[in-house]
Amino acid sequence: MKLLFAGTPDVAVPTLTALVDDPHHEVVAVLTRPDAAVGRHRTPRPCPVAKAAEDLGIRVIKATSVKSGEGHDAVAALDIDAAVVVAYGGLIPTDLLAAPKHGWINLHFSLLPRWRGAAPVQRAIMAGDEETGACVFQLVENLDAGPVYRSMTVPIGETVTAGELLDELAQTATPLVTQTLEDIDSGIEPTPQSSEGVTTAPQIHPGDVRIDLTVPAEEIDHLVRGTSPTPGAWAELDDKRFKVLRTCHLGPDTTVPDTVATAQPGQLVATRKQLFLGTGSRPLELLQVQAFGKKAMNGADWARGAGIDAGTRLR
C-alpha cells in the first residue's frame, strides 16, 4: 500500500520505521507538527518524527492544522491507499478522512473505549489501573471513537512511570499496525467500540498535577508515576515549585524509623540513605526529585545538599 504516516513524538518513530522497512508498503509522505522552539535560545528544532523522516529521505509535511491551508491541500493531493496515525496531535477533517481508499487508522495506547484522548497512558497510571494496552482503530470524526481492528493488553507494573510504559508500548504495539494493514487488504472489518466504559484522557498540564499532600500515599504515588517525566507532579518548597519524579510506595509491613513513621502530611524526613514524605496515610519514599531551577536528583542526595530539618515541609 501507498501510505501517509502522521505522527510527532518519539513514541511514533518505531511505527514509522517498521512501515518503511516493510516491503509491502511505501510511505510516500509524513505529516507532522512544525518545528518547536527549544532551549534557552528558543532555537527551532524538528520533532522526532520529522527528524526520522528526513533521515529516511521521506517527504515531510509540517502543519499545526490540516483543517485548511497549505497542510490540508498537501495531504489532499497525495495519491495514497491509507493513512496511519500515531500521536500526531491534530484533528483530521472529514474530507481528508475520506480521501484515502482505506481511510485512516490510528494506533492508540489504551484499551478503548477506556481513556480516549491525548494522555491515555498517563491517565491509566494516575487512576491506578492494573492493566492497559494498545488498539488500532479506524479514525472517525468523534475523538478515538472508531471501530477497532486489533488490540493488545499489558499489565501496569507497580513502579513503572508513564514515560517507561509509553516507550514499551511504542515498541511492542507496532506490529498491530502492520497486521491491521494486512487485515484491511484482506477485507476484514473492524469491530465497533462498546458504548459502555467510556472514559476520557485529556492532555495534562503542570497546573493540573499539584500534589495533594493529605491524600493516601498510594494516590500520590499514582500521580507521580503517571506524570513522570513530564510534566512532573509537584508541590511547593519555600514558595517555589518542587517536582517529585519517582517514588516508592511502602507496604504496611515496612519498618521505618519513628521519625519517618510519624511524619505529618507534607513533612520531609531524611535518613542517611533515604528521603521520605509524610502523606495522609503512611510515608512515601522520594527516589527522584527536582528542586526549582535545578536538575533532577536522587532524593537522598538532594536532601543531604539541601540540609533539611524537622521543619522542612512541602505545601
Coordinates of C-alpha atoms in Angstrom, one line a residue:
M1 CA 0.0 0.0 0.0
K2 CA 1.0 3.6 -0.5
L3 CA 0.8 5.3 2.9
L4 CA 0.8 8.6 4.6
F5 CA 2.2 8.5 8.1
A6 CA 1.1 11.1 10.7
G7 CA 3.0 11.4 14.0
T8 CA 5.1 13.7 16.1
P9 CA 6.8 12.4 19.3
D10 CA 9.4 9.7 19.9
V11 CA 6.8 7.1 20.6
A12 CA 5.6 7.3 16.9
V13 CA 9.1 6.7 15.4
P14 CA 9.1 2.9 15.8
T15 CA 5.9 2.5 13.8
L16 CA 7.2 4.8 11.1
T17 CA 10.5 2.8 10.9
A18 CA 8.5 -0.5 10.7
L19 CA 6.4 0.7 7.9
V20 CA 9.4 1.9 5.9
D21 CA 11.1 -1.5 6.4
D22 CA 8.0 -3.4 5.3
P23 CA 8.4 -4.3 1.6
H24 CA 4.6 -4.5 1.2
H25 CA 4.2 -0.7 1.9
E26 CA 5.5 2.6 0.7
V27 CA 5.5 5.6 2.9
V28 CA 5.1 8.4 0.4
A29 CA 4.9 11.3 2.9
V30 CA 4.9 12.1 6.6
L31 CA 2.6 14.6 8.3
T32 CA 3.9 16.1 11.5
R33 CA 3.9 19.2 13.6
P34 CA 6.0 22.3 12.8
D35 CA 9.5 22.8 14.4
A36 CA 9.3 23.7 18.1
A37 CA 11.4 26.3 19.8
V38 CA 13.5 24.6 22.5
G39 CA 16.4 25.5 24.8
R40 CA 17.4 28.8 26.4
H41 CA 17.8 30.5 23.0
R42 CA 14.5 29.1 21.7
T43 CA 16.0 27.5 18.6
P44 CA 13.5 25.8 16.3
R45 CA 14.1 22.1 16.1
P46 CA 12.3 19.4 14.2
C47 CA 10.2 16.9 16.2
P48 CA 11.4 13.3 16.4
V49 CA 9.2 12.0 13.6
A50 CA 10.2 14.9 11.3
K51 CA 13.9 14.1 12.0
A52 CA 13.4 10.4 11.4
A53 CA 11.5 11.1 8.1
E54 CA 14.2 13.5 6.9
D55 CA 16.9 10.9 7.7
L56 CA 15.0 8.3 5.7
G57 CA 14.5 10.6 2.7
I58 CA 10.7 10.8 3.0
R59 CA 8.8 13.9 2.1
V60 CA 7.7 15.8 5.2
I61 CA 4.5 17.9 5.5
K62 CA 4.6 20.2 8.6
A63 CA 1.3 21.6 9.8
T64 CA -0.2 22.8 13.0
S65 CA -3.6 22.1 11.5
V66 CA -4.8 20.4 8.3
K67 CA -8.4 21.7 8.5
S68 CA -7.5 24.2 5.8
G69 CA -4.5 25.9 4.2
E70 CA -1.3 24.5 2.7
G71 CA -1.1 21.5 5.0
H72 CA -4.6 20.5 4.1
D73 CA -4.0 20.9 0.4
A74 CA -0.7 19.0 0.5
V75 CA -2.4 16.0 2.2
A76 CA -5.4 16.1 -0.1
A77 CA -3.2 15.9 -3.2
L78 CA -1.5 12.7 -2.1
D79 CA -2.1 9.5 -4.0
I80 CA -2.4 7.1 -1.1
D81 CA -4.3 3.9 -0.1
A82 CA -4.3 4.6 3.6
A83 CA -3.0 6.9 6.3
V84 CA -1.5 5.7 9.6
V85 CA -1.6 7.9 12.7
V86 CA 0.5 7.6 15.9
A87 CA 0.3 10.6 18.2
Y88 CA 0.1 13.3 15.5
G89 CA -1.6 15.8 17.9
G90 CA -4.1 17.4 15.5
L91 CA -7.6 16.6 14.3
I92 CA -8.2 15.3 10.7
P93 CA -11.2 17.0 8.9
T94 CA -13.9 14.9 7.3
D95 CA -12.9 15.4 3.7
L96 CA -9.3 14.2 4.4
L97 CA -10.6 11.2 6.4
A98 CA -12.5 10.1 3.3
A99 CA -9.6 10.8 0.8
P100 CA -7.6 7.5 1.1
K101 CA -9.1 4.4 -0.4
H102 CA -9.0 2.6 3.0
G103 CA -9.3 5.7 5.3
W104 CA -7.1 6.4 8.3
I105 CA -6.1 4.1 11.1
N106 CA -4.8 5.2 14.5
L107 CA -2.5 3.4 16.9
H108 CA -3.8 4.4 20.4
F109 CA -2.1 3.5 23.7
S110 CA -5.1 2.3 25.7
L111 CA -7.8 -0.3 25.8
L112 CA -10.6 1.6 24.0
P113 CA -13.2 2.8 24.9
R114 CA -11.3 3.4 28.2
W115 CA -9.1 6.5 28.0
R116 CA -10.0 8.2 24.8
G117 CA -7.8 11.3 24.4
A118 CA -4.3 12.7 24.4
A119 CA -2.9 11.2 27.6
P120 CA -4.2 7.6 27.9
V121 CA -1.1 6.0 29.5
Q122 CA -0.7 8.8 32.0
R123 CA -4.4 8.7 33.0
A124 CA -4.4 5.0 33.3
I125 CA -1.5 5.1 35.8
M126 CA -2.9 8.1 37.7
A127 CA -6.2 6.2 38.1
G128 CA -4.5 3.1 39.5
D129 CA -5.4 0.8 36.6
E130 CA -3.8 -2.6 36.8
E131 CA -3.6 -3.0 33.0
T132 CA -3.7 -1.1 29.8
G133 CA -2.7 -1.8 26.2
A134 CA -3.0 -0.5 22.7
C135 CA -5.6 -0.5 19.9
V136 CA -5.6 0.1 16.2
F137 CA -8.9 1.7 15.2
Q138 CA -10.5 3.3 12.2
L139 CA -10.3 7.1 12.6
V140 CA -13.6 8.9 12.6
E141 CA -14.8 12.4 13.4
N142 CA -15.5 11.7 17.1
L143 CA -12.5 11.5 19.3
D144 CA -11.0 8.0 19.4
A145 CA -14.4 6.5 18.8
G146 CA -13.9 4.5 15.7
P147 CA -14.2 0.7 15.3
V148 CA -11.2 -1.4 16.4
Y149 CA -9.2 -3.7 14.2
R150 CA -6.7 -5.1 16.7
S151 CA -5.7 -4.7 20.3
M152 CA -3.2 -6.0 22.9
T153 CA -3.2 -5.9 26.7
V154 CA -0.2 -5.3 29.0
P155 CA 0.0 -5.1 32.8
I156 CA 0.9 -1.9 34.5
G157 CA 3.8 -2.6 36.8
E158 CA 3.8 -1.3 40.4
T159 CA 6.8 1.0 39.8
V160 CA 6.5 1.9 36.1
T161 CA 6.3 5.5 35.1
A162 CA 4.3 6.9 32.2
G163 CA 7.4 7.5 30.2
E164 CA 8.6 4.0 30.6
L165 CA 5.3 2.4 29.8
L166 CA 4.9 4.6 26.7
D167 CA 8.4 3.6 25.5
E168 CA 7.4 -0.1 26.0
L169 CA 4.2 0.2 24.1
A170 CA 5.8 2.1 21.3
Q171 CA 7.9 -0.9 20.6
T172 CA 5.5 -3.8 21.4
A173 CA 2.4 -2.4 19.8
T174 CA 4.0 -1.5 16.4
P175 CA 3.1 -5.0 14.9
L176 CA -0.6 -4.2 15.4
V177 CA -0.3 -1.6 12.7
T178 CA 1.3 -3.8 10.1
Q179 CA -1.2 -6.6 11.0
T180 CA -4.1 -4.2 10.7
L181 CA -3.0 -3.2 7.2
E182 CA -2.9 -6.9 6.2
D183 CA -6.5 -7.2 7.7
I184 CA -7.6 -4.3 5.6
D185 CA -6.1 -5.7 2.5
S186 CA -7.9 -9.0 3.2
G187 CA -11.2 -7.2 3.6
I188 CA -11.6 -7.8 7.4
E189 CA -13.9 -5.3 9.0
P190 CA -13.2 -3.6 12.4
T191 CA -15.4 -4.2 15.5
P192 CA -17.4 -1.2 16.9
Q193 CA -16.4 0.0 20.3
S194 CA -18.7 -0.6 23.2
S195 CA -20.8 2.3 24.3
E196 CA -20.1 1.4 27.9
G197 CA -17.0 2.1 29.9
V198 CA -16.0 5.2 28.0
T199 CA -13.5 7.4 29.9
T200 CA -11.5 10.4 28.6
A201 CA -7.9 11.2 28.9
P202 CA -7.4 15.0 28.3
Q203 CA -3.9 16.4 27.9
I204 CA -2.1 17.0 31.3
H205 CA -0.8 20.5 32.1
P206 CA 1.5 21.4 35.0
G207 CA -1.3 23.3 36.8
D208 CA -3.3 20.1 36.9
V209 CA -0.8 18.0 38.9
R210 CA -0.1 19.8 42.1
I211 CA 0.2 17.1 44.8
D212 CA -2.5 17.0 47.5
L213 CA -0.3 16.1 50.4
T214 CA -3.3 15.0 52.6
V215 CA -4.3 12.1 50.4
P216 CA -3.1 8.5 50.9
A217 CA 0.4 7.6 49.8
E218 CA -0.9 5.3 47.1
E219 CA -2.8 8.1 45.4
I220 CA 0.3 10.4 45.4
D221 CA 2.4 7.5 44.0
H222 CA -0.1 7.1 41.2
L223 CA 0.0 10.8 40.4
V224 CA 3.8 10.9 40.4
R225 CA 4.3 7.8 38.2
G226 CA 1.5 9.0 35.8
T227 CA 3.1 12.4 35.2
S228 CA 6.8 11.4 35.1
P229 CA 8.9 12.5 33.4
T230 CA 6.6 15.3 32.1
P231 CA 5.0 17.5 33.3
G232 CA 6.0 16.1 36.7
A233 CA 3.9 16.2 39.9
W234 CA 4.8 19.0 42.2
A235 CA 4.3 20.8 45.5
E236 CA 5.9 24.0 46.9
L237 CA 9.0 24.2 48.9
D238 CA 9.9 27.7 50.2
D239 CA 7.3 29.1 47.8
K240 CA 9.0 27.5 44.8
R241 CA 7.9 24.6 42.7
F242 CA 9.4 21.3 43.8
K243 CA 8.9 18.3 41.5
V244 CA 8.6 14.7 42.6
L245 CA 9.5 12.4 39.7
R246 CA 9.8 8.9 41.2
T247 CA 8.5 7.4 44.4
C248 CA 8.4 4.1 46.3
H249 CA 5.1 3.2 47.9
L250 CA 5.9 1.4 51.2
G251 CA 3.9 -1.6 52.2
P252 CA 2.1 -1.7 55.6
D253 CA 4.7 -4.1 57.0
T254 CA 7.7 -2.0 56.0
T255 CA 9.8 -1.0 59.0
V256 CA 10.9 2.6 59.2
P257 CA 12.4 4.9 61.9
D258 CA 9.9 6.5 64.3
T259 CA 10.7 9.9 62.9
V260 CA 9.6 8.7 59.4
A261 CA 6.6 6.7 60.7
T262 CA 5.2 9.8 62.5
A263 CA 5.8 12.3 59.6
Q264 CA 2.9 14.7 59.1
P265 CA 1.4 15.3 55.6
G266 CA 4.0 17.3 53.6
Q267 CA 6.8 16.8 56.1
L268 CA 10.1 15.8 54.6
V269 CA 12.3 13.4 56.7
A270 CA 15.8 12.3 55.6
T271 CA 17.7 9.4 56.8
R272 CA 21.3 8.6 55.9
K273 CA 20.3 6.9 52.6
Q274 CA 16.6 7.8 52.0
L275 CA 14.2 10.7 51.8
F276 CA 10.6 10.3 52.9
L277 CA 7.4 12.4 52.6
G278 CA 4.6 12.4 55.1
T279 CA 1.2 11.8 53.5
G280 CA -2.4 11.2 54.5
S281 CA -1.6 7.6 55.3
R282 CA 1.9 6.0 55.5
P283 CA 5.2 7.7 54.4
L284 CA 6.2 7.7 50.8
E285 CA 9.9 7.4 49.8
L286 CA 11.0 10.0 47.3
L287 CA 13.5 8.4 45.0
Q288 CA 13.9 11.3 42.5
V289 CA 13.1 15.0 42.9
Q290 CA 13.8 18.2 41.2
A291 CA 14.1 21.5 43.1
F292 CA 13.2 24.7 41.3
G293 CA 15.8 25.7 38.7
K294 CA 17.9 22.5 39.3
K295 CA 18.4 19.2 37.6
A296 CA 16.6 16.0 38.7
M297 CA 18.4 14.3 41.6
N298 CA 18.3 11.2 43.7
G299 CA 16.1 12.2 46.7
A300 CA 18.6 11.3 49.4
D301 CA 21.4 13.2 47.6
W302 CA 19.2 16.3 47.3
A303 CA 18.3 16.1 51.0
R304 CA 22.0 16.0 52.0
G305 CA 22.8 19.0 49.9
A306 CA 19.7 21.0 51.0
G307 CA 20.3 20.3 54.7
I308 CA 16.7 19.7 55.6
D309 CA 15.5 19.7 59.2
A310 CA 12.3 18.6 61.1
G311 CA 10.5 21.8 59.9
T312 CA 11.1 21.2 56.2
R313 CA 7.7 20.8 54.6
L314 CA 6.2 20.7 51.1
R315 CA 3.0 22.7 50.8

